[in-house]
mmCIF file of N, CA and C in Angstrom:
data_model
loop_
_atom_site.group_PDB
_atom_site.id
_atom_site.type_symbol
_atom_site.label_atom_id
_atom_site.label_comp_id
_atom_site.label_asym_id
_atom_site.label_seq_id
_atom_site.Cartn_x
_atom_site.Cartn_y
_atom_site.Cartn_z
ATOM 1 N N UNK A 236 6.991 -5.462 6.542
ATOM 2 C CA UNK A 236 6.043 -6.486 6.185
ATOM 3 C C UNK A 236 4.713 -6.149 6.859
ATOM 4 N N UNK A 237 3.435 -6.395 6.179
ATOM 5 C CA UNK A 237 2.130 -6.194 6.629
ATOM 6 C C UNK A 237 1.320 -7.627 6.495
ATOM 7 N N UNK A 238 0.395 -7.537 6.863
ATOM 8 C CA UNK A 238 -0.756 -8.272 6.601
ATOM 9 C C UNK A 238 -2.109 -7.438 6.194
ATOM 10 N N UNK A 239 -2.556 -8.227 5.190
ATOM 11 C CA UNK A 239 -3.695 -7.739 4.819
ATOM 12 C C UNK A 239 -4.485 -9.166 4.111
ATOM 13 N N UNK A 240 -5.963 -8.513 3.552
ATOM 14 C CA UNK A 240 -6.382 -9.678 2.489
ATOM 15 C C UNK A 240 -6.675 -9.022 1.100
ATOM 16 N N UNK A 241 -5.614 -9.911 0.627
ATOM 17 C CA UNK A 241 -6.033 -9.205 -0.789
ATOM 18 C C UNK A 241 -6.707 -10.048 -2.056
ATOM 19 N N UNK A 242 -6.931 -10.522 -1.720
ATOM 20 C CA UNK A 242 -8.056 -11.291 -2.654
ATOM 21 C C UNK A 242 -9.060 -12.306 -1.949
ATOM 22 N N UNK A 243 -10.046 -12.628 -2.766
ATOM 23 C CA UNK A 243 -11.540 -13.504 -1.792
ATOM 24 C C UNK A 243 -11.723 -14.134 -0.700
ATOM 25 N N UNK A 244 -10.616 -14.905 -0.746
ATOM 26 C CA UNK A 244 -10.955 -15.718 0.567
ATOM 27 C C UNK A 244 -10.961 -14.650 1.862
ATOM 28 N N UNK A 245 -10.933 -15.861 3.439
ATOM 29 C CA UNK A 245 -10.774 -15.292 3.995
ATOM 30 C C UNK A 245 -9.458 -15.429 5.055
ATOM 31 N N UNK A 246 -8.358 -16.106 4.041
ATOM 32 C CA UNK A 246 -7.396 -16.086 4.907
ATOM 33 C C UNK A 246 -6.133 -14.855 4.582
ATOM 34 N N UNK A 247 -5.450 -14.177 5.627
ATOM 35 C CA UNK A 247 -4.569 -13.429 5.603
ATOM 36 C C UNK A 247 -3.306 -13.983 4.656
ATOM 37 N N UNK A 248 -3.191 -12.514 3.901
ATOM 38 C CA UNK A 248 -2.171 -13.003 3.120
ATOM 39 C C UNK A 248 -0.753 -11.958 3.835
ATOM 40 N N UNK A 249 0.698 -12.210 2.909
ATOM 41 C CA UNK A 249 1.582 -11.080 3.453
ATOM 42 C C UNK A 249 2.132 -9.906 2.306
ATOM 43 N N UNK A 250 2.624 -8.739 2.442
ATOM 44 C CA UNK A 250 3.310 -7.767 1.884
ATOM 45 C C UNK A 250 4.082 -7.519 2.254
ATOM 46 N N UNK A 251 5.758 -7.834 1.400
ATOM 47 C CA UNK A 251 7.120 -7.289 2.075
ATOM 48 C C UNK A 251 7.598 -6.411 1.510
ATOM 49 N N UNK A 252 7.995 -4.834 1.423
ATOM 50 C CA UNK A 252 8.895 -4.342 0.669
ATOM 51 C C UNK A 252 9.948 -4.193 0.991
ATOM 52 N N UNK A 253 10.851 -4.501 0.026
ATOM 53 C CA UNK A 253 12.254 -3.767 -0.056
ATOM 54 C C UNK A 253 12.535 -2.714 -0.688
ATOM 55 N N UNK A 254 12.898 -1.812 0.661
ATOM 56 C CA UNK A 254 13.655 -0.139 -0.036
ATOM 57 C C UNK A 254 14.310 -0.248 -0.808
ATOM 58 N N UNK A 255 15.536 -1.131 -0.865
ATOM 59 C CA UNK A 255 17.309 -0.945 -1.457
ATOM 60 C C UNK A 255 16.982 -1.627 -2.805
ATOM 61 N N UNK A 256 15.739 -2.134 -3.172
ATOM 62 C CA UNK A 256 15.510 -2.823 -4.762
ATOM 63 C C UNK A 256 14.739 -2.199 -5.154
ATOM 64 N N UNK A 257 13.512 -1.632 -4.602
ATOM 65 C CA UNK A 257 12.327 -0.960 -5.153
ATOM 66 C C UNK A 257 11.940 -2.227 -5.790
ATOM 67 N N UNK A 258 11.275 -3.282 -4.780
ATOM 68 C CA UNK A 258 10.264 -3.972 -5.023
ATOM 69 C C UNK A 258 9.514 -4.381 -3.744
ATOM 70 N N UNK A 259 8.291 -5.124 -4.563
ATOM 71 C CA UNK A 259 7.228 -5.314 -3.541
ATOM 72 C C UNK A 259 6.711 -6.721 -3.980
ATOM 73 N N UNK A 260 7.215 -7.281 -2.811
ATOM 74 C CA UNK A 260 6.149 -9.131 -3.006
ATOM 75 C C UNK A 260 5.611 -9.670 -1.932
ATOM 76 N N UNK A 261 4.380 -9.778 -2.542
ATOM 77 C CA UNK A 261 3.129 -9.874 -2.353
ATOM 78 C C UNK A 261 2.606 -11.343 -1.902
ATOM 79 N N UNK A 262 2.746 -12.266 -1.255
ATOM 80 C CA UNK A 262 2.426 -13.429 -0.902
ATOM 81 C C UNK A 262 1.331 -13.732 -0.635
ATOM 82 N N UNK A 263 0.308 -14.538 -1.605
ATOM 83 C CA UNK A 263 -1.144 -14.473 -1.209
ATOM 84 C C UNK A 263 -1.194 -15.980 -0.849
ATOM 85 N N UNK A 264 -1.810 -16.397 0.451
ATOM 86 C CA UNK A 264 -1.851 -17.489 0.731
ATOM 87 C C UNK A 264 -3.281 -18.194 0.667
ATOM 88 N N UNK A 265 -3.686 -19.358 -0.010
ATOM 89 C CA UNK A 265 -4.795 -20.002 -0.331
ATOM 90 C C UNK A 265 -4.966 -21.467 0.218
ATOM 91 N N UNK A 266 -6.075 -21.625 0.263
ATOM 92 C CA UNK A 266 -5.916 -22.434 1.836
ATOM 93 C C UNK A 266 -6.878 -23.821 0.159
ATOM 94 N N UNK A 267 -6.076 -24.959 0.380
ATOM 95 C CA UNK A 267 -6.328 -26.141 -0.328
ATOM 96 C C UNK A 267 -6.806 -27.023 -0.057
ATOM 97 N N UNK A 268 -7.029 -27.106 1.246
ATOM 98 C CA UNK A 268 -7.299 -28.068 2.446
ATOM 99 C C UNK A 268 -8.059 -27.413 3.297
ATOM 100 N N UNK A 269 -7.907 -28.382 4.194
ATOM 101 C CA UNK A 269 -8.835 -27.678 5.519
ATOM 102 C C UNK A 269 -6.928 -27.163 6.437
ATOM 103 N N UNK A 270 -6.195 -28.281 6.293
ATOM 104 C CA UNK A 270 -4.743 -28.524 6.903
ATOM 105 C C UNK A 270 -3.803 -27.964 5.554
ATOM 106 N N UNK A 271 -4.326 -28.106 4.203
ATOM 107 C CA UNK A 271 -2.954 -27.516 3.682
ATOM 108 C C UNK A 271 -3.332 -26.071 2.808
ATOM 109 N N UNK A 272 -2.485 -25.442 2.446
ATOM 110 C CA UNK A 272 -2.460 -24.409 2.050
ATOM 111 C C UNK A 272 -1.144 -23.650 1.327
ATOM 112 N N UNK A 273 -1.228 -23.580 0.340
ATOM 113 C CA UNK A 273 -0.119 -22.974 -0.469
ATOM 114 C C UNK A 273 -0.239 -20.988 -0.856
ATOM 115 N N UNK A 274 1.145 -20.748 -1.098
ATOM 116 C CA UNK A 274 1.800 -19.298 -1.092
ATOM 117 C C UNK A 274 1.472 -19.454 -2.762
ATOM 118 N N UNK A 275 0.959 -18.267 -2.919
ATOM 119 C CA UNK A 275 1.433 -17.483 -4.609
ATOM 120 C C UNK A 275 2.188 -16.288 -4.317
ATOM 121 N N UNK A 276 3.405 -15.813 -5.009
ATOM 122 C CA UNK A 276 4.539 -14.908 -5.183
ATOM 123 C C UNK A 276 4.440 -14.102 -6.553
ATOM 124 N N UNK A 277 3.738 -12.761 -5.756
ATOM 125 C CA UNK A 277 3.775 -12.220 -7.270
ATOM 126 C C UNK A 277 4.660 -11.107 -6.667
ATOM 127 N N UNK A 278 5.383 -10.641 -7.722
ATOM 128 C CA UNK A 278 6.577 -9.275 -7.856
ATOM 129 C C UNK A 278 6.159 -7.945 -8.388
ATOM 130 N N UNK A 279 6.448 -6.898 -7.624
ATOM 131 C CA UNK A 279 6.157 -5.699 -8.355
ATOM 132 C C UNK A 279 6.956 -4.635 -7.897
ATOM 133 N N UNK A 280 7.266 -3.366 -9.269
ATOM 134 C CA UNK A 280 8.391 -3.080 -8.841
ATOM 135 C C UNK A 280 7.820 -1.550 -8.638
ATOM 136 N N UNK A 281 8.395 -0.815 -7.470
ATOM 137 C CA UNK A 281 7.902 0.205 -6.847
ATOM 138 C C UNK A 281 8.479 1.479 -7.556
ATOM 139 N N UNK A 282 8.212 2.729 -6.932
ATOM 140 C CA UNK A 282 8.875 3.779 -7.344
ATOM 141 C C UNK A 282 10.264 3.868 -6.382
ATOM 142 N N UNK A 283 11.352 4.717 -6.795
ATOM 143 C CA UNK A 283 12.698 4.578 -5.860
ATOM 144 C C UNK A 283 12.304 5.210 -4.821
ATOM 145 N N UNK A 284 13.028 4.117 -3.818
ATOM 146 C CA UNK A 284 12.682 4.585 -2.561
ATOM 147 C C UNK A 284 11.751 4.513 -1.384
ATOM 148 N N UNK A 285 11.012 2.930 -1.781
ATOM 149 C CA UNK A 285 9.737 3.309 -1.223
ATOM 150 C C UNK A 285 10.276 3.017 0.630
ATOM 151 N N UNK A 286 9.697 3.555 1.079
ATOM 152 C CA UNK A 286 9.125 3.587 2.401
ATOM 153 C C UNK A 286 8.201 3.027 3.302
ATOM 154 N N UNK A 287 7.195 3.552 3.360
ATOM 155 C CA UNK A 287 6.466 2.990 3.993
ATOM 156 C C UNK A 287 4.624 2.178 3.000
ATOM 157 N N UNK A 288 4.467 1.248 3.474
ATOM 158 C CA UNK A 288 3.569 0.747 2.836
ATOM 159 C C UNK A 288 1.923 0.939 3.906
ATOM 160 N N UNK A 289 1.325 0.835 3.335
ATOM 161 C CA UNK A 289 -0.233 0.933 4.289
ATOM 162 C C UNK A 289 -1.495 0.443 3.290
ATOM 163 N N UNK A 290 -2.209 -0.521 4.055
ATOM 164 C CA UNK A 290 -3.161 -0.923 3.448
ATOM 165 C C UNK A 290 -4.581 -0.177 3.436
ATOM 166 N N UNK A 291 -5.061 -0.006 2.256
ATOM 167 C CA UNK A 291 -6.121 1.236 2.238
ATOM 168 C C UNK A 291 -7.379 0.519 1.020
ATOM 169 N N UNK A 292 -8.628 0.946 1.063
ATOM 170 C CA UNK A 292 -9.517 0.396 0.028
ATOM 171 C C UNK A 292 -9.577 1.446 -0.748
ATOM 172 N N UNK A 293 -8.813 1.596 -1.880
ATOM 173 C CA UNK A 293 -9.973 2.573 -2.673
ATOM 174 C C UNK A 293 -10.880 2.506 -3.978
ATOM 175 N N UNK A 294 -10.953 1.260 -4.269
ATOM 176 C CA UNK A 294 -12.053 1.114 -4.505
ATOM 177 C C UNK A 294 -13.340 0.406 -4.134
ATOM 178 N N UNK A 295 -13.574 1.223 -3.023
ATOM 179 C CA UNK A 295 -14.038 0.184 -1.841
ATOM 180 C C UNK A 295 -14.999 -1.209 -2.375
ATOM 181 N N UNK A 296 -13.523 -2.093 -2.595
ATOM 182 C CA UNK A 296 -14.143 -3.165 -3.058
ATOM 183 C C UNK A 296 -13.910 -4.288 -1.748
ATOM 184 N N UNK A 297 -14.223 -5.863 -1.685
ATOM 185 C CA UNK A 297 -14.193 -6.320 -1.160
ATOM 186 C C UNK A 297 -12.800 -7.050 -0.321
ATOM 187 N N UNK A 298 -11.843 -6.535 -1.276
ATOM 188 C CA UNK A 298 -9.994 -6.855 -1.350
ATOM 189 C C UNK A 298 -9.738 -5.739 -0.948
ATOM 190 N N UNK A 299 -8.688 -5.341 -0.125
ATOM 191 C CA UNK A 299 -8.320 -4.631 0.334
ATOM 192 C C UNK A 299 -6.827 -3.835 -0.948
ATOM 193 N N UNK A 300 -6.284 -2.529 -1.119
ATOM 194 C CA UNK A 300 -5.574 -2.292 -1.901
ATOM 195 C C UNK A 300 -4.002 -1.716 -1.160
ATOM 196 N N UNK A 301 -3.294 -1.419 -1.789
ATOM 197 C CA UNK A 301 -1.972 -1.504 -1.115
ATOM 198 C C UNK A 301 -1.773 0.470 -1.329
ATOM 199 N N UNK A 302 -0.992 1.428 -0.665
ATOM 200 C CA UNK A 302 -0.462 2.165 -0.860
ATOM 201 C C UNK A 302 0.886 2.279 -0.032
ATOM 202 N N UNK A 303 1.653 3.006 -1.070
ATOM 203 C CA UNK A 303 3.354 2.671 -0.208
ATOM 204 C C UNK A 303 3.447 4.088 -0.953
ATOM 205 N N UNK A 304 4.350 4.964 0.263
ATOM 206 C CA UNK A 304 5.107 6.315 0.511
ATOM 207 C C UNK A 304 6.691 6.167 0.224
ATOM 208 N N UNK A 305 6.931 7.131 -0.958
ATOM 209 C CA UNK A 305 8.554 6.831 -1.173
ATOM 210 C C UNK A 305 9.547 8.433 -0.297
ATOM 211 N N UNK A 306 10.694 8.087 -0.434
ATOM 212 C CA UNK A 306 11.038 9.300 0.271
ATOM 213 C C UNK A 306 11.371 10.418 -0.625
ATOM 214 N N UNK A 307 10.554 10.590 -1.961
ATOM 215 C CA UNK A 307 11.007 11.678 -3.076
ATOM 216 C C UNK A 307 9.388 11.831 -3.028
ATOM 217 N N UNK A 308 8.468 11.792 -1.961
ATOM 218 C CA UNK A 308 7.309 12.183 -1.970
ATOM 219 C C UNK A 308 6.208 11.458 -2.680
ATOM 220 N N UNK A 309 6.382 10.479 -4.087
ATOM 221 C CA UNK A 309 5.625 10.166 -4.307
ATOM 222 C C UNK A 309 4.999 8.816 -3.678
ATOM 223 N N UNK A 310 3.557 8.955 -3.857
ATOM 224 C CA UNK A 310 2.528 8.249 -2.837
ATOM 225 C C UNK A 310 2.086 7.093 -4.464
ATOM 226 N N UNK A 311 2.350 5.879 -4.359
ATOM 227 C CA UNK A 311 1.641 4.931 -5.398
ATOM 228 C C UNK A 311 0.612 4.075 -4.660
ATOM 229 N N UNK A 312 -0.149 4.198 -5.514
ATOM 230 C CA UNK A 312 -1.526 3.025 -4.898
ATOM 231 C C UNK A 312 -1.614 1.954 -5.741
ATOM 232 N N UNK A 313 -1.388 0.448 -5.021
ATOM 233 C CA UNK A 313 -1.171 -0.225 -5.848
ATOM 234 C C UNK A 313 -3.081 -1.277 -5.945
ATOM 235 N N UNK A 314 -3.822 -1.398 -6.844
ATOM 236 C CA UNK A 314 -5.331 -1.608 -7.176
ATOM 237 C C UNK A 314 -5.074 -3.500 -7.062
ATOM 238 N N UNK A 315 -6.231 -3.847 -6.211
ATOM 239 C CA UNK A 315 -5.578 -5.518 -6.124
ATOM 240 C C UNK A 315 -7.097 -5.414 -7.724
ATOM 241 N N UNK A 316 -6.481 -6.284 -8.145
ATOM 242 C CA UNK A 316 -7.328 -6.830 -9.203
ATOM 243 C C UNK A 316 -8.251 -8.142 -8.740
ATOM 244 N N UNK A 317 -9.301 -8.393 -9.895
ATOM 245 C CA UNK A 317 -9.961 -9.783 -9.252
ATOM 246 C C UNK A 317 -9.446 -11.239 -9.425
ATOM 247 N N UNK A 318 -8.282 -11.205 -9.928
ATOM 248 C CA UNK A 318 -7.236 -12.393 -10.215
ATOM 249 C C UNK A 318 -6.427 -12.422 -8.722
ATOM 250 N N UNK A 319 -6.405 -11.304 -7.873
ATOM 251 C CA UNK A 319 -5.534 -12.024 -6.684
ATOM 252 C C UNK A 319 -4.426 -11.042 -6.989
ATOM 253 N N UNK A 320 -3.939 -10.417 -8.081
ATOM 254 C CA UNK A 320 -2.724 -10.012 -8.091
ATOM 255 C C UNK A 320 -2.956 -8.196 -8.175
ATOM 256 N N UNK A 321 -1.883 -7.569 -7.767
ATOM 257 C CA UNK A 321 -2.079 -6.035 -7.840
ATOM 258 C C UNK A 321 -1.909 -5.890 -9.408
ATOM 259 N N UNK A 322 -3.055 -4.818 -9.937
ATOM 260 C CA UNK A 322 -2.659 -4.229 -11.155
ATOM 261 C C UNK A 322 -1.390 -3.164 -11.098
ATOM 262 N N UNK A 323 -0.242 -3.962 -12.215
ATOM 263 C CA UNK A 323 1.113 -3.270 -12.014
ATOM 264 C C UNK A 323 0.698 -1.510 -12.587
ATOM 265 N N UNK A 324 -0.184 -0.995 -12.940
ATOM 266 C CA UNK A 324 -0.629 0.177 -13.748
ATOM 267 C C UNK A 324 -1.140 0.908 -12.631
ATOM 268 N N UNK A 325 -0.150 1.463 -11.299
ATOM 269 C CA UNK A 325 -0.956 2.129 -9.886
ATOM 270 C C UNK A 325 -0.999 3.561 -10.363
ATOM 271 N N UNK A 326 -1.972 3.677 -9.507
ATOM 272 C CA UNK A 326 -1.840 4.991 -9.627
ATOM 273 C C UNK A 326 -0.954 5.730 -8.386
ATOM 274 N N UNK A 327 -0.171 6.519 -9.127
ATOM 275 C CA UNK A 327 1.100 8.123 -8.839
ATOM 276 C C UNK A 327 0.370 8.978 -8.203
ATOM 277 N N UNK A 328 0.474 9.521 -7.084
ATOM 278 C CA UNK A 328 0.749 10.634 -7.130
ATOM 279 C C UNK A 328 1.908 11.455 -6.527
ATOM 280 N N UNK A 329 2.475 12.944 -6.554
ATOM 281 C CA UNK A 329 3.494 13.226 -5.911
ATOM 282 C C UNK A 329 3.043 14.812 -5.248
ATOM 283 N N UNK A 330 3.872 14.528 -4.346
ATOM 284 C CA UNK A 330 4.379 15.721 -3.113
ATOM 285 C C UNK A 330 4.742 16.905 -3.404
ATOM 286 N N UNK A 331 5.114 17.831 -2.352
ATOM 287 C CA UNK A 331 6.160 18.178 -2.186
ATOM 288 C C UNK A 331 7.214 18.411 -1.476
ATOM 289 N N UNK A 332 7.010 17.479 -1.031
ATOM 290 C CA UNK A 332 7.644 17.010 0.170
ATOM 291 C C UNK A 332 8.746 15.774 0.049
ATOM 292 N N UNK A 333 10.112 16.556 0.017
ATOM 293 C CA UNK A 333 11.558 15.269 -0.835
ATOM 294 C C UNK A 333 11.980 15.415 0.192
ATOM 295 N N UNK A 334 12.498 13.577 0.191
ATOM 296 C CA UNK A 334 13.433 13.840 1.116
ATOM 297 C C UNK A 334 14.747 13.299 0.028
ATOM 298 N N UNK A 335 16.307 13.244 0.800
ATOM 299 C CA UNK A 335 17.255 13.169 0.089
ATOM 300 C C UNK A 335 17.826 11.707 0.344
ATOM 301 N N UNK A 336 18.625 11.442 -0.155
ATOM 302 C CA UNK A 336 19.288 9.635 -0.001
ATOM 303 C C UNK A 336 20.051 9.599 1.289
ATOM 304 N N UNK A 337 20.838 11.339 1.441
ATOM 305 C CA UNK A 337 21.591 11.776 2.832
ATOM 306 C C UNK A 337 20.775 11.273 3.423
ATOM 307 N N UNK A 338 19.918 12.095 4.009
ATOM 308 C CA UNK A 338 18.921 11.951 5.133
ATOM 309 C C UNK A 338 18.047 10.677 4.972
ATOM 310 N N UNK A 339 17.942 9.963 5.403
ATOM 311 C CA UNK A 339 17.119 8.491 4.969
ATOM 312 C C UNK A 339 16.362 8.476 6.168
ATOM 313 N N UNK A 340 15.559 9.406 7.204
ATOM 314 C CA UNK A 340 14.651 9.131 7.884
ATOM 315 C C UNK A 340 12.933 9.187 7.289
ATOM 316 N N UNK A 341 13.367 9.997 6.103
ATOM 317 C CA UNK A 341 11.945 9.513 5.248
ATOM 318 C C UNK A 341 10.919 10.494 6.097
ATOM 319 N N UNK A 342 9.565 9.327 6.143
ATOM 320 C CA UNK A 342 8.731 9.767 6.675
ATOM 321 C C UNK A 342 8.622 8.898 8.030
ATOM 322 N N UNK A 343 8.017 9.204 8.743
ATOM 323 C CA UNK A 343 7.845 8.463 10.097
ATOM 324 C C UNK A 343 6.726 7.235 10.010
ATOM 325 N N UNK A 344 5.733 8.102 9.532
ATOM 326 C CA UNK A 344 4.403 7.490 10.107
ATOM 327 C C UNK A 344 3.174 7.276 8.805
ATOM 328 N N UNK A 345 2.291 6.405 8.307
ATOM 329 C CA UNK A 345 1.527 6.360 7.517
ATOM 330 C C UNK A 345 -0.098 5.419 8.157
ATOM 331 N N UNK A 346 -0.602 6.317 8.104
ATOM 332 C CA UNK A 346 -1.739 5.703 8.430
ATOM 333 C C UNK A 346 -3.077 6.008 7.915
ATOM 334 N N UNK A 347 -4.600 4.985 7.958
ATOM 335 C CA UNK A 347 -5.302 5.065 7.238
ATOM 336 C C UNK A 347 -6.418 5.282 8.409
ATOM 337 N N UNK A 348 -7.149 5.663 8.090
ATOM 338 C CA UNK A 348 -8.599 6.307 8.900
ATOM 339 C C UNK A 348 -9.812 6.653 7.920
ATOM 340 N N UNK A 349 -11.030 6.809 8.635
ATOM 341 C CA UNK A 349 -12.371 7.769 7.964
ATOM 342 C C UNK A 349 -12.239 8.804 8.468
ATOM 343 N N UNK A 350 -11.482 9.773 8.172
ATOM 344 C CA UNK A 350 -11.752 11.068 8.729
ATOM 345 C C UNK A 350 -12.970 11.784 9.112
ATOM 346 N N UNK A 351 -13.067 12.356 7.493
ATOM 347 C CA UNK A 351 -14.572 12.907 7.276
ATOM 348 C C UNK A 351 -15.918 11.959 7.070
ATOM 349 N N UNK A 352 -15.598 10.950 7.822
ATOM 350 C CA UNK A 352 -16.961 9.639 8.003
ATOM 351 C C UNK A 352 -17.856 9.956 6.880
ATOM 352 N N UNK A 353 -17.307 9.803 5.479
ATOM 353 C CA UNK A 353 -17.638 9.544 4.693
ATOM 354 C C UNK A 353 -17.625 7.428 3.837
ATOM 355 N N UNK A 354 -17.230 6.823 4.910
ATOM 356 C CA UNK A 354 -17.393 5.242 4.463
ATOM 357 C C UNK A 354 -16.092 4.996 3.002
ATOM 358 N N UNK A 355 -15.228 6.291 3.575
ATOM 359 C CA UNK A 355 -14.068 6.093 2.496
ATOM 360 C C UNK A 355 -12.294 5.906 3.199
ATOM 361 N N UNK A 356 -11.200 5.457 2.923
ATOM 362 C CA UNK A 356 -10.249 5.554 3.691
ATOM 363 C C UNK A 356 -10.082 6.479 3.498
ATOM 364 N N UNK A 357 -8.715 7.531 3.816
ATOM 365 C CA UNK A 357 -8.490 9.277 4.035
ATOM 366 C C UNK A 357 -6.438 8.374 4.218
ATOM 367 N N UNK A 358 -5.591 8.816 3.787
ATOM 368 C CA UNK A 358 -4.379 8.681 4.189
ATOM 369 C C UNK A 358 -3.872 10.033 4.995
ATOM 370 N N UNK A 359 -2.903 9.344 6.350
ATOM 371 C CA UNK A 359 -2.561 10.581 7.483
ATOM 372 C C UNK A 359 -0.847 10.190 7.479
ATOM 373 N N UNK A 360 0.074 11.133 6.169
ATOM 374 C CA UNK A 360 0.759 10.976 6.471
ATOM 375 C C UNK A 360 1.901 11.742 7.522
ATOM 376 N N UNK A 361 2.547 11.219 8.700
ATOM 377 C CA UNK A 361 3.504 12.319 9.354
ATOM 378 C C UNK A 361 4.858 12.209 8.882
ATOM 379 N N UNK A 362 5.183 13.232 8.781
ATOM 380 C CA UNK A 362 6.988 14.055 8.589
ATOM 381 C C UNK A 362 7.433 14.478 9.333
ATOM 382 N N UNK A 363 8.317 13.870 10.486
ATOM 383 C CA UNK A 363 8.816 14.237 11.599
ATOM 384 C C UNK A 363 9.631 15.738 11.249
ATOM 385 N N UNK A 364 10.660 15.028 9.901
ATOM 386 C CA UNK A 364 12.157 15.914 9.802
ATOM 387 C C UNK A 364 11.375 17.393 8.774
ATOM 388 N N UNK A 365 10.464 17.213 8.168
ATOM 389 C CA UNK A 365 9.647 18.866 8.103
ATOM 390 C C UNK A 365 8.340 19.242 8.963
ATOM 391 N N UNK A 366 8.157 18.316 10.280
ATOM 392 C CA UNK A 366 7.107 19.076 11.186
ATOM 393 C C UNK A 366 5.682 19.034 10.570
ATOM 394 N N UNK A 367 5.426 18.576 9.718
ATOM 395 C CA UNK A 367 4.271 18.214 8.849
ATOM 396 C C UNK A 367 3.644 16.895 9.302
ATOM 397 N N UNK A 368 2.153 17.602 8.865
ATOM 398 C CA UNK A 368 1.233 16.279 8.811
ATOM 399 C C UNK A 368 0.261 16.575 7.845
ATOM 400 N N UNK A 369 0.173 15.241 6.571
ATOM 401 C CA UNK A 369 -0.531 15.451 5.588
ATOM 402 C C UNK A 369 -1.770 14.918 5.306
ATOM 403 N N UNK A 370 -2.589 15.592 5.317
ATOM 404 C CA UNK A 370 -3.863 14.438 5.541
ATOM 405 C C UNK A 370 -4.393 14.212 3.458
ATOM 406 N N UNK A 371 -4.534 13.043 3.678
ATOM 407 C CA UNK A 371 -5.198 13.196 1.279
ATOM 408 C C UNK A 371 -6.728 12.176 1.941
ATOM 409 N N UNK A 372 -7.417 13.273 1.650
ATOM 410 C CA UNK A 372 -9.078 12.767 1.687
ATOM 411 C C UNK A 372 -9.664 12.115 0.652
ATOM 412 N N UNK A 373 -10.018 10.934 0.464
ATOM 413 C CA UNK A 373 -10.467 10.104 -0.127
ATOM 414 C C UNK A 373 -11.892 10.960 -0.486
ATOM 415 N N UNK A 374 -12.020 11.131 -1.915
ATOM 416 C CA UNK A 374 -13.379 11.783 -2.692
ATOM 417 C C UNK A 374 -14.216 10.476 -3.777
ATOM 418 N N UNK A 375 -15.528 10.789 -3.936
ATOM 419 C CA UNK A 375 -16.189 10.198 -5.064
ATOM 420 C C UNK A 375 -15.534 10.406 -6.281
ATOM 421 N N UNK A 376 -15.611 8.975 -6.467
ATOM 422 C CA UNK A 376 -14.926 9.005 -8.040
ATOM 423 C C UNK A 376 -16.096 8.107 -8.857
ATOM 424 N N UNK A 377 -16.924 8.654 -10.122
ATOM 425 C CA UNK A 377 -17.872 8.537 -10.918
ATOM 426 C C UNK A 377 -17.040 8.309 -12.278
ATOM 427 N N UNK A 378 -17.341 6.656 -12.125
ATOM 428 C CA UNK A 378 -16.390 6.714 -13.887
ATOM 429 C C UNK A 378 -17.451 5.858 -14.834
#
């Protein structure tokens, strides 16, 4: 489970995944009151296996966006939309770096930084069980 904000306001919402379903829900909490405040539950269903989750901007918009690491290498980024909810249409990408269902230590470590202090996130993922560390540099994207 994480915290992040994923849509306007400014109160913290939560992200739980479950490995053993390959899903991800998303609890955005909206404040109604000054004292009350209600949960929205939206569902989304991951690639097998996911792992580890990390919150990253890439489109450095004002919502923060979700990326989660599965243990068959592929990396999904999940895009918060301006409704509050992640667009289920993430973008894939994959590795080469598998791990097997045997071995279920996965990856260790996922984390987000400016590397190249370019005002963009950069993902730093570590692989204990292949001695690896993967860095994916966040580039200009002109669409």
């Amino acid at each position: 489970m994480i915290q992040g904000r994923f849509n306007y306001d400014e109160v913290g919402d939560l992200v739980c995944l479950f490995p053993e379903s390959d899903i991800l829900y998303v609890l955005l909490l909206y404040p109604t009151s000054d004292k009350e405040k209600i949960f929205t539950r939206t569902v989304c269903l991951t690639g097998s296996q996911p792992t580890l989750p990390a919150i990253i901007n890439v489109n450095n918009d004002e919502v923060e966006d979700l990326a989660i690491l599965h243990c068959n290498g592929l990396l999904a980024v999940f895009i918060e939309t301006n409704a509050g909810v992640f667009d289920r249409h993430y973008l894939t990408f994959e590795s080469d770096i598998v791990h097997t269902k045997a071995n279920r230590t996965c990856y260790q470590l996922m984390n987000v930084a400016d590397l190249n202090r370019n005002q963009k996130d950069d993902l730093i993922i570590i692989d204990n069980e292949k001695d690896s560390i993967r860095i994916l540099l966040a580039s200009p994207c002109d669409a």
